[in-house]
PDB file of C-alpha atoms in Angstrom:
ATOM      1  CA  UNK A   1    -354.625  84.324 -44.328  1.00 72.00           C
ATOM      2  CA  UNK A   2    -353.295  85.959 -41.170  1.00 83.00           C
ATOM      3  CA  UNK A   3    -349.662  86.954 -41.385  1.00 88.00           C
ATOM      4  CA  UNK A   4    -347.411  85.617 -38.653  1.00 95.00           C
ATOM      5  CA  UNK A   5    -345.371  88.272 -36.860  1.00 96.00           C
ATOM      6  CA  UNK A   6    -341.989  87.597 -35.322  1.00 98.00           C
ATOM      7  CA  UNK A   7    -339.741  89.840 -33.258  1.00 98.00           C
ATOM      8  CA  UNK A   8    -336.004  89.368 -32.710  1.00 98.00           C
ATOM      9  CA  UNK A   9    -334.638  90.946 -29.536  1.00 98.00           C
ATOM     10  CA  UNK A  10    -330.952  91.732 -29.840  1.00 95.00           C
ATOM     11  CA  UNK A  11    -328.040  91.287 -27.462  1.00 93.00           C
ATOM     12  CA  UNK A  12    -326.477  94.205 -25.633  1.00 87.00           C
ATOM     13  CA  UNK A  13    -326.310  93.801 -21.864  1.00 87.00           C
ATOM     14  CA  UNK A  14    -328.229  96.380 -19.831  1.00 88.00           C
ATOM     15  CA  UNK A  15    -329.375  98.062 -23.028  1.00 92.00           C
ATOM     16  CA  UNK A  16    -331.754  95.104 -23.270  1.00 92.00           C
ATOM     17  CA  UNK A  17    -334.115  97.012 -20.982  1.00 94.00           C
ATOM     18  CA  UNK A  18    -335.119  98.854 -24.163  1.00 95.00           C
ATOM     19  CA  UNK A  19    -336.883  95.648 -25.225  1.00 97.00           C
ATOM     20  CA  UNK A  20    -339.362  96.250 -22.421  1.00 98.00           C
ATOM     21  CA  UNK A  21    -340.279  99.603 -23.930  1.00 97.00           C
ATOM     22  CA  UNK A  22    -340.687  98.108 -27.396  1.00 98.00           C
ATOM     23  CA  UNK A  23    -342.968  95.340 -26.147  1.00 98.00           C
ATOM     24  CA  UNK A  24    -345.001  97.845 -24.112  1.00 98.00           C
ATOM     25  CA  UNK A  25    -345.840  99.767 -27.272  1.00 98.00           C
ATOM     26  CA  UNK A  26    -346.631  96.654 -29.308  1.00 98.00           C
ATOM     27  CA  UNK A  27    -348.856  95.323 -26.535  1.00 97.00           C
ATOM     28  CA  UNK A  28    -350.660  98.659 -26.158  1.00 97.00           C
ATOM     29  CA  UNK A  29    -351.337  98.731 -29.903  1.00 97.00           C
ATOM     30  CA  UNK A  30    -352.516  95.112 -29.851  1.00 95.00           C
ATOM     31  CA  UNK A  31    -349.840  93.938 -32.259  1.00 96.00           C
ATOM     32  CA  UNK A  32    -349.923  90.132 -31.997  1.00 94.00           C
ATOM     33  CA  UNK A  33    -346.578  88.372 -31.634  1.00 97.00           C
ATOM     34  CA  UNK A  34    -346.512  84.847 -33.031  1.00 97.00           C
ATOM     35  CA  UNK A  35    -342.785  84.098 -32.754  1.00 98.00           C
ATOM     36  CA  UNK A  36    -339.897  85.459 -30.727  1.00 98.00           C
ATOM     37  CA  UNK A  37    -336.135  85.035 -30.856  1.00 98.00           C
ATOM     38  CA  UNK A  38    -333.448  86.509 -28.688  1.00 98.00           C
ATOM     39  CA  UNK A  39    -329.738  86.596 -27.987  1.00 97.00           C
ATOM     40  CA  UNK A  40    -328.230  87.297 -24.572  1.00 94.00           C
ATOM     41  CA  UNK A  41    -330.278  89.995 -22.795  1.00 94.00           C
ATOM     42  CA  UNK A  42    -332.765  89.795 -25.659  1.00 97.00           C
ATOM     43  CA  UNK A  43    -333.218  86.094 -24.900  1.00 98.00           C
ATOM     44  CA  UNK A  44    -334.071  86.913 -21.276  1.00 96.00           C
ATOM     45  CA  UNK A  45    -336.819  89.348 -22.244  1.00 98.00           C
ATOM     46  CA  UNK A  46    -338.146  87.116 -25.035  1.00 98.00           C
ATOM     47  CA  UNK A  47    -338.372  84.079 -22.744  1.00 98.00           C
ATOM     48  CA  UNK A  48    -340.060  85.930 -19.908  1.00 97.00           C
ATOM     49  CA  UNK A  49    -342.563  87.541 -22.264  1.00 98.00           C
ATOM     50  CA  UNK A  50    -343.232  84.178 -23.879  1.00 97.00           C
ATOM     51  CA  UNK A  51    -343.870  82.731 -20.431  1.00 97.00           C
ATOM     52  CA  UNK A  52    -346.213  85.405 -19.078  1.00 96.00           C
ATOM     53  CA  UNK A  53    -347.534  87.198 -22.167  1.00 95.00           C
ATOM     54  CA  UNK A  54    -347.670  90.342 -20.026  1.00 95.00           C
ATOM     55  CA  UNK A  55    -345.023  93.054 -20.209  1.00 97.00           C
ATOM     56  CA  UNK A  56    -345.888  94.537 -16.796  1.00 96.00           C
ATOM     57  CA  UNK A  57    -345.081  91.224 -15.124  1.00 96.00           C
ATOM     58  CA  UNK A  58    -341.767  90.994 -17.001  1.00 96.00           C
ATOM     59  CA  UNK A  59    -340.855  94.557 -16.069  1.00 96.00           C
ATOM     60  CA  UNK A  60    -341.558  93.912 -12.379  1.00 95.00           C
ATOM     61  CA  UNK A  61    -339.157  90.969 -12.394  1.00 93.00           C
ATOM     62  CA  UNK A  62    -336.344  92.708 -14.252  1.00 92.00           C
ATOM     63  CA  UNK A  63    -336.554  95.984 -12.331  1.00 89.00           C
ATOM     64  CA  UNK A  64    -336.278  94.319  -8.923  1.00 88.00           C
ATOM     65  CA  UNK A  65    -332.716  95.625  -8.658  1.00 72.00           C
ATOM     66  CA  UNK A  66    -332.140  94.331  -5.144  1.00 72.00           C
ATOM     67  CA  UNK A  67    -332.744  90.832  -6.498  1.00 77.00           C
ATOM     68  CA  UNK A  68    -330.762  91.439  -9.692  1.00 74.00           C
ATOM     69  CA  UNK A  69    -327.729  92.768  -7.772  1.00 70.00           C
ATOM     70  CA  UNK A  70    -327.788  89.700  -5.521  1.00 73.00           C
ATOM     71  CA  UNK A  71    -327.097  87.479  -8.546  1.00 68.00           C
ATOM     72  CA  UNK A  72    -323.436  88.512  -8.700  1.00 65.00           C
ATOM     73  CA  UNK A  73    -321.200  85.583  -7.697  1.00 59.00           C
ATOM     74  CA  UNK A  74    -317.500  85.999  -8.334  1.00 57.00           C
ATOM     75  CA  UNK A  75    -315.474  83.223  -9.918  1.00 57.00           C
ATOM     76  CA  UNK A  76    -311.767  82.462 -10.225  1.00 51.00           C
ATOM     77  CA  UNK A  77    -312.046  80.302 -13.321  1.00 56.00           C
ATOM     78  CA  UNK A  78    -313.691  80.676 -16.706  1.00 52.00           C
ATOM     79  CA  UNK A  79    -315.249  84.080 -16.064  1.00 51.00           C
ATOM     80  CA  UNK A  80    -315.568  86.970 -13.617  1.00 58.00           C
ATOM     81  CA  UNK A  81    -318.869  85.493 -12.406  1.00 61.00           C
ATOM     82  CA  UNK A  82    -319.816  81.844 -11.962  1.00 63.00           C
ATOM     83  CA  UNK A  83    -323.391  82.314 -13.119  1.00 65.00           C
ATOM     84  CA  UNK A  84    -324.811  79.798 -10.629  1.00 78.00           C
ATOM     85  CA  UNK A  85    -326.965  82.420  -8.932  1.00 81.00           C
ATOM     86  CA  UNK A  86    -328.226  83.573 -12.324  1.00 80.00           C
ATOM     87  CA  UNK A  87    -329.096  80.005 -13.271  1.00 83.00           C
ATOM     88  CA  UNK A  88    -330.929  79.499  -9.962  1.00 88.00           C
ATOM     89  CA  UNK A  89    -332.797  82.772 -10.540  1.00 89.00           C
ATOM     90  CA  UNK A  90    -334.004  81.578 -13.937  1.00 91.00           C
ATOM     91  CA  UNK A  91    -334.794  78.139 -12.542  1.00 92.00           C
ATOM     92  CA  UNK A  92    -336.960  79.676  -9.805  1.00 93.00           C
ATOM     93  CA  UNK A  93    -338.891  81.656 -12.410  1.00 94.00           C
ATOM     94  CA  UNK A  94    -339.379  78.923 -14.989  1.00 95.00           C
ATOM     95  CA  UNK A  95    -339.856  76.099 -12.461  1.00 94.00           C
ATOM     96  CA  UNK A  96    -338.508  73.416 -14.798  1.00 94.00           C
ATOM     97  CA  UNK A  97    -340.600  74.601 -17.740  1.00 96.00           C
ATOM     98  CA  UNK A  98    -339.502  73.660 -21.234  1.00 97.00           C
ATOM     99  CA  UNK A  99    -340.001  75.531 -24.492  1.00 98.00           C
ATOM    100  CA  UNK A 100    -343.246  73.695 -25.210  1.00 96.00           C
ATOM    101  CA  UNK A 101    -344.733  75.213 -22.026  1.00 97.00           C
ATOM    102  CA  UNK A 102    -344.327  78.796 -23.265  1.00 97.00           C
ATOM    103  CA  UNK A 103    -347.272  80.824 -24.569  1.00 97.00           C
ATOM    104  CA  UNK A 104    -345.331  82.073 -27.611  1.00 98.00           C
ATOM    105  CA  UNK A 105    -342.824  79.949 -29.572  1.00 98.00           C
ATOM    106  CA  UNK A 106    -339.336  81.268 -28.872  1.00 98.00           C
ATOM    107  CA  UNK A 107    -335.834  80.512 -30.127  1.00 98.00           C
ATOM    108  CA  UNK A 108    -332.868  81.279 -27.878  1.00 98.00           C
ATOM    109  CA  UNK A 109    -329.504  81.865 -29.514  1.00 98.00           C
ATOM    110  CA  UNK A 110    -326.145  80.748 -28.153  1.00 97.00           C
ATOM    111  CA  UNK A 111    -322.750  80.321 -29.823  1.00 97.00           C
ATOM    112  CA  UNK A 112    -320.562  77.240 -30.149  1.00 97.00           C
ATOM    113  CA  UNK A 113    -317.373  78.703 -28.724  1.00 95.00           C
ATOM    114  CA  UNK A 114    -315.145  76.233 -30.573  1.00 94.00           C
ATOM    115  CA  UNK A 115    -316.632  76.442 -34.087  1.00 96.00           C
ATOM    116  CA  UNK A 116    -318.059  79.946 -33.708  1.00 95.00           C
ATOM    117  CA  UNK A 117    -321.365  78.787 -35.189  1.00 96.00           C
ATOM    118  CA  UNK A 118    -324.800  79.904 -34.082  1.00 97.00           C
ATOM    119  CA  UNK A 119    -326.728  77.426 -31.926  1.00 97.00           C
ATOM    120  CA  UNK A 120    -330.527  77.731 -31.978  1.00 97.00           C
ATOM    121  CA  UNK A 121    -332.164  76.286 -28.886  1.00 97.00           C
ATOM    122  CA  UNK A 122    -335.905  75.620 -29.151  1.00 97.00           C
ATOM    123  CA  UNK A 123    -336.465  72.676 -26.864  1.00 95.00           C
ATOM    124  CA  UNK A 124    -335.496  71.480 -23.418  1.00 96.00           C
ATOM    125  CA  UNK A 125    -335.035  73.613 -20.300  1.00 96.00           C
ATOM    126  CA  UNK A 126    -335.654  77.326 -20.869  1.00 97.00           C
ATOM    127  CA  UNK A 127    -333.551  78.278 -17.837  1.00 95.00           C
ATOM    128  CA  UNK A 128    -330.592  76.278 -19.126  1.00 94.00           C
ATOM    129  CA  UNK A 129    -330.875  77.825 -22.587  1.00 96.00           C
ATOM    130  CA  UNK A 130    -330.845  81.308 -21.075  1.00 96.00           C
ATOM    131  CA  UNK A 131    -327.741  80.552 -19.047  1.00 92.00           C
ATOM    132  CA  UNK A 132    -325.974  79.588 -22.276  1.00 94.00           C
ATOM    133  CA  UNK A 133    -327.224  82.592 -24.238  1.00 96.00           C
ATOM    134  CA  UNK A 134    -325.869  85.121 -21.721  1.00 93.00           C
ATOM    135  CA  UNK A 135    -322.460  83.480 -21.176  1.00 91.00           C
ATOM    136  CA  UNK A 136    -320.269  86.399 -22.242  1.00 87.00           C
ATOM    137  CA  UNK A 137    -316.674  85.074 -22.400  1.00 84.00           C
ATOM    138  CA  UNK A 138    -314.500  86.259 -19.481  1.00 78.00           C
ATOM    139  CA  UNK A 139    -317.638  87.543 -17.733  1.00 80.00           C
ATOM    140  CA  UNK A 140    -319.609  84.323 -17.181  1.00 83.00           C
ATOM    141  CA  UNK A 141    -318.402  80.744 -17.346  1.00 83.00           C
ATOM    142  CA  UNK A 142    -319.222  78.926 -20.581  1.00 89.00           C
ATOM    143  CA  UNK A 143    -321.942  76.251 -20.577  1.00 90.00           C
ATOM    144  CA  UNK A 144    -321.547  72.608 -21.551  1.00 90.00           C
ATOM    145  CA  UNK A 145    -324.249  71.402 -23.958  1.00 85.00           C
ATOM    146  CA  UNK A 146    -324.166  68.291 -26.167  1.00 83.00           C
ATOM    147  CA  UNK A 147    -320.345  68.135 -26.195  1.00 88.00           C
ATOM    148  CA  UNK A 148    -320.178  71.855 -26.948  1.00 93.00           C
ATOM    149  CA  UNK A 149    -318.988  74.851 -24.988  1.00 95.00           C
ATOM    150  CA  UNK A 150    -321.693  77.475 -25.410  1.00 96.00           C
ATOM    151  CA  UNK A 151    -321.175  81.223 -25.144  1.00 95.00           C
ATOM    152  CA  UNK A 152    -323.197  84.399 -25.566  1.00 94.00           C
ATOM    153  CA  UNK A 153    -325.603  84.360 -28.529  1.00 95.00           C
ATOM    154  CA  UNK A 154    -324.542  87.844 -29.569  1.00 93.00           C
ATOM    155  CA  UNK A 155    -321.225  86.453 -30.778  1.00 93.00           C
ATOM    156  CA  UNK A 156    -322.916  84.683 -33.702  1.00 95.00           C
ATOM    157  CA  UNK A 157    -326.350  86.278 -34.189  1.00 96.00           C
ATOM    158  CA  UNK A 158    -326.783  89.611 -32.362  1.00 94.00           C
ATOM    159  CA  UNK A 159    -330.311  90.127 -33.767  1.00 96.00           C
ATOM    160  CA  UNK A 160    -331.618  86.674 -34.821  1.00 97.00           C
ATOM    161  CA  UNK A 161    -333.890  87.456 -37.765  1.00 97.00           C
ATOM    162  CA  UNK A 162    -333.170  84.251 -39.681  1.00 97.00           C
ATOM    163  CA  UNK A 163    -334.268  82.165 -36.706  1.00 97.00           C
ATOM    164  CA  UNK A 164    -337.669  83.886 -36.915  1.00 97.00           C
ATOM    165  CA  UNK A 165    -337.989  83.127 -40.608  1.00 96.00           C
ATOM    166  CA  UNK A 166    -337.146  79.490 -39.983  1.00 97.00           C
ATOM    167  CA  UNK A 167    -339.913  79.383 -37.374  1.00 97.00           C
ATOM    168  CA  UNK A 168    -342.436  80.639 -39.936  1.00 97.00           C
ATOM    169  CA  UNK A 169    -342.658  84.412 -39.440  1.00 97.00           C
ATOM    170  CA  UNK A 170    -344.042  86.367 -42.415  1.00 95.00           C
ATOM    171  CA  UNK A 171    -343.267  89.773 -40.900  1.00 95.00           C
ATOM    172  CA  UNK A 172    -340.034  90.211 -38.971  1.00 97.00           C
ATOM    173  CA  UNK A 173    -339.153  93.006 -36.560  1.00 98.00           C
ATOM    174  CA  UNK A 174    -335.554  93.338 -35.394  1.00 97.00           C
ATOM    175  CA  UNK A 175    -334.502  95.314 -32.328  1.00 97.00           C
ATOM    176  CA  UNK A 176    -330.800  96.184 -32.332  1.00 94.00           C
ATOM    177  CA  UNK A 177    -329.373  97.638 -29.112  1.00 91.00           C
ATOM    178  CA  UNK A 178    -325.978  99.273 -29.365  1.00 81.00           C
ATOM    179  CA  UNK A 179    -324.155 102.088 -27.637  1.00 73.00           C
ATOM    180  CA  UNK A 180    -323.434 105.213 -29.673  1.00 66.00           C
ATOM    181  CA  UNK A 181    -320.335 105.053 -31.825  1.00 56.00           C
ATOM    182  CA  UNK A 182    -318.814 108.089 -30.109  1.00 57.00           C
ATOM    183  CA  UNK A 183    -315.341 107.063 -29.009  1.00 57.00           C
ATOM    184  CA  UNK A 184    -313.093 108.448 -26.305  1.00 62.00           C
ATOM    185  CA  UNK A 185    -309.695 106.794 -25.968  1.00 59.00           C
ATOM    186  CA  UNK A 186    -309.798 106.726 -22.163  1.00 66.00           C
ATOM    187  CA  UNK A 187    -308.082 103.443 -21.406  1.00 66.00           C
ATOM    188  CA  UNK A 188    -307.414  99.936 -22.706  1.00 69.00           C
ATOM    189  CA  UNK A 189    -310.892  98.781 -21.685  1.00 60.00           C
ATOM    190  CA  UNK A 190    -312.579 101.508 -23.755  1.00 69.00           C
ATOM    191  CA  UNK A 191    -310.517 100.496 -26.787  1.00 71.00           C
ATOM    192  CA  UNK A 192    -311.488  96.824 -26.405  1.00 68.00           C
ATOM    193  CA  UNK A 193    -315.106  97.801 -25.795  1.00 69.00           C
ATOM    194  CA  UNK A 194    -315.122  99.871 -28.976  1.00 71.00           C
ATOM    195  CA  UNK A 195    -313.726  96.915 -30.953  1.00 74.00           C
ATOM    196  CA  UNK A 196    -316.518  94.620 -29.701  1.00 74.00           C
ATOM    197  CA  UNK A 197    -319.153  97.213 -30.596  1.00 74.00           C
ATOM    198  CA  UNK A 198    -317.837  97.525 -34.155  1.00 76.00           C
ATOM    199  CA  UNK A 199    -317.693  93.758 -34.619  1.00 77.00           C
ATOM    200  CA  UNK A 200    -321.212  93.239 -33.300  1.00 76.00           C
ATOM    201  CA  UNK A 201    -322.612  96.077 -35.407  1.00 78.00           C
ATOM    202  CA  UNK A 202    -321.124  94.691 -38.617  1.00 80.00           C
ATOM    203  CA  UNK A 203    -322.231  91.146 -37.759  1.00 81.00           C
ATOM    204  CA  UNK A 204    -325.810  92.256 -37.118  1.00 82.00           C
ATOM    205  CA  UNK A 205    -325.998  93.966 -40.514  1.00 84.00           C
ATOM    206  CA  UNK A 206    -326.078  90.620 -42.349  1.00 83.00           C
ATOM    207  CA  UNK A 207    -329.321  89.459 -40.776  1.00 90.00           C
ATOM    208  CA  UNK A 208    -330.965  92.843 -40.351  1.00 91.00           C
ATOM    209  CA  UNK A 209    -330.895  93.333 -44.108  1.00 90.00           C
ATOM    210  CA  UNK A 210    -333.581  90.611 -44.160  1.00 94.00           C
ATOM    211  CA  UNK A 211    -335.820  92.257 -41.540  1.00 95.00           C
ATOM    212  CA  UNK A 212    -339.034  94.042 -42.512  1.00 95.00           C
ATOM    213  CA  UNK A 213    -338.821  96.509 -39.633  1.00 96.00           C
ATOM    214  CA  UNK A 214    -335.670  97.607 -37.829  1.00 95.00           C
ATOM    215  CA  UNK A 215    -335.895  99.340 -34.473  1.00 97.00           C
ATOM    216  CA  UNK A 216    -332.575 100.970 -33.609  1.00 93.00           C
ATOM    217  CA  UNK A 217    -332.676 102.628 -30.170  1.00 92.00           C
ATOM    218  CA  UNK A 218    -329.865 105.037 -29.349  1.00 87.00           C
ATOM    219  CA  UNK A 219    -327.825 104.770 -26.161  1.00 83.00           C
ATOM    220  CA  UNK A 220    -325.062 106.733 -24.570  1.00 76.00           C
ATOM    221  CA  UNK A 221    -322.943 105.845 -21.559  1.00 72.00           C
ATOM    222  CA  UNK A 222    -323.907 102.187 -21.375  1.00 71.00           C
ATOM    223  CA  UNK A 223    -320.817 100.706 -22.961  1.00 68.00           C
ATOM    224  CA  UNK A 224    -320.682  97.091 -24.103  1.00 63.00           C
ATOM    225  CA  UNK A 225    -322.471  95.521 -21.107  1.00 66.00           C
ATOM    226  CA  UNK A 226    -323.685  98.412 -18.964  1.00 67.00           C
ATOM    227  CA  UNK A 227    -323.509  96.415 -15.721  1.00 72.00           C
ATOM    228  CA  UNK A 228    -322.900  99.670 -13.829  1.00 71.00           C
ATOM    229  CA  UNK A 229    -326.321 100.887 -14.966  1.00 73.00           C
ATOM    230  CA  UNK A 230    -328.053  97.817 -13.538  1.00 71.00           C
ATOM    231  CA  UNK A 231    -326.150  98.017 -10.248  1.00 69.00           C
ATOM    232  CA  UNK A 232    -327.287 101.626  -9.861  1.00 72.00           C
ATOM    233  CA  UNK A 233    -330.801 100.864 -11.136  1.00 70.00           C
ATOM    234  CA  UNK A 234    -330.458 103.553 -13.805  1.00 75.00           C
ATOM    235  CA  UNK A 235    -332.204 101.924 -16.761  1.00 82.00           C
ATOM    236  CA  UNK A 236    -335.395 103.965 -17.104  1.00 90.00           C
ATOM    237  CA  UNK A 237    -333.892 105.853 -20.050  1.00 91.00           C
ATOM    238  CA  UNK A 238    -333.378 102.557 -21.900  1.00 92.00           C
ATOM    239  CA  UNK A 239    -337.023 101.586 -21.423  1.00 94.00           C
ATOM    240  CA  UNK A 240    -338.154 105.019 -22.626  1.00 96.00           C
ATOM    241  CA  UNK A 241    -335.869 104.825 -25.651  1.00 94.00           C
ATOM    242  CA  UNK A 242    -337.406 101.467 -26.583  1.00 96.00           C
ATOM    243  CA  UNK A 243    -340.842 103.047 -26.348  1.00 97.00           C
ATOM    244  CA  UNK A 244    -339.742 105.995 -28.486  1.00 97.00           C
ATOM    245  CA  UNK A 245    -338.482 103.974 -31.429  1.00 97.00           C
ATOM    246  CA  UNK A 246    -341.448 101.594 -31.316  1.00 97.00           C
ATOM    247  CA  UNK A 247    -343.956 104.463 -31.308  1.00 97.00           C
ATOM    248  CA  UNK A 248    -342.173 106.017 -34.266  1.00 96.00           C
ATOM    249  CA  UNK A 249    -342.474 102.793 -36.257  1.00 96.00           C
ATOM    250  CA  UNK A 250    -345.905 101.599 -35.120  1.00 97.00           C
ATOM    251  CA  UNK A 251    -347.633 103.013 -38.195  1.00 95.00           C
ATOM    252  CA  UNK A 252    -345.265 101.133 -40.513  1.00 94.00           C
ATOM    253  CA  UNK A 253    -345.801  97.929 -38.546  1.00 94.00           C
ATOM    254  CA  UNK A 254    -349.576  98.228 -38.844  1.00 93.00           C
ATOM    255  CA  UNK A 255    -349.297  98.957 -42.567  1.00 92.00           C
ATOM    256  CA  UNK A 256    -347.189  95.838 -43.087  1.00 91.00           C
ATOM    257  CA  UNK A 257    -349.749  93.694 -41.319  1.00 89.00           C
ATOM    258  CA  UNK A 258    -352.502  94.742 -43.701  1.00 85.00           C
ATOM    259  CA  UNK A 259    -350.331  95.044 -46.838  1.00 77.00           C
ATOM    260  CA  UNK A 260    -350.738  92.563 -49.680  1.00 47.00           C
ATOM    261  CA  UNK A 261    -347.018  91.937 -49.792  1.00 47.00           C
ATOM    262  CA  UNK A 262    -344.209  92.029 -47.278  1.00 47.00           C
ATOM    263  CA  UNK A 263    -341.150  93.642 -48.786  1.00 46.00           C
ATOM    264  CA  UNK A 264    -338.443  96.169 -48.092  1.00 47.00           C
ATOM    265  CA  UNK A 265    -337.110  97.410 -44.782  1.00 49.00           C
ATOM    266  CA  UNK A 266    -338.159 100.377 -42.699  1.00 46.00           C
ATOM    267  CA  UNK A 267    -335.349 101.824 -40.638  1.00 46.00           C
ATOM    268  CA  UNK A 268    -335.346 104.691 -38.191  1.00 45.00           C
TER     269      UNK A 268
END
């Protein structure tokens, strides 16, 4: 019986461009993806790939930096940005499509900002789910959903492996995207940024212990969100880093697919 493969694309702002590199390598090696999950930037890539099933198309959309930069809309309540332009951008792409219209089943992760619990969204408007999954507190306004205030999925499940297992994946691949742990006490922002990185790293460890394959790209100079990298269009290194770690693990992935049993965890 064919094993079902699932990939969880982690949260991490502009570092999420590494997911493009990972998917490029998997696609080139004809690794079938049966399920996808994603939080925050990982949810964006997962949803677009599930829609088109073609990584070149996804890359063209996400590397149109003139368009991406135009999505910034400042707000004076709830967050630095309103997020309306982002929502309209997603709405234009998905054209009212729901999860059942996607080529690959996908689960988008958000966080109930009151209870702190993970919210798995697998039905309804894909564009709306994405808006909720990327709502970083103080950066984007939170999203109202079923009497809840939803925030960024990375707050509750940075690399949603368990969501994949619930969907039916036999083999799970997790892609964690974090900045290096090098720390320079430059200012208050760098201290807060460091605290968020530590919290997210420790939170991701719980689920990643259940993954069969862990891809752990290395980044430097991106920080927590890396918005400055997107504004400048300097994300090619992230894509290449995603390719690097995927190429290094491709043999292990292929071996798992043909193995009699799925057990253990391979980590770079």
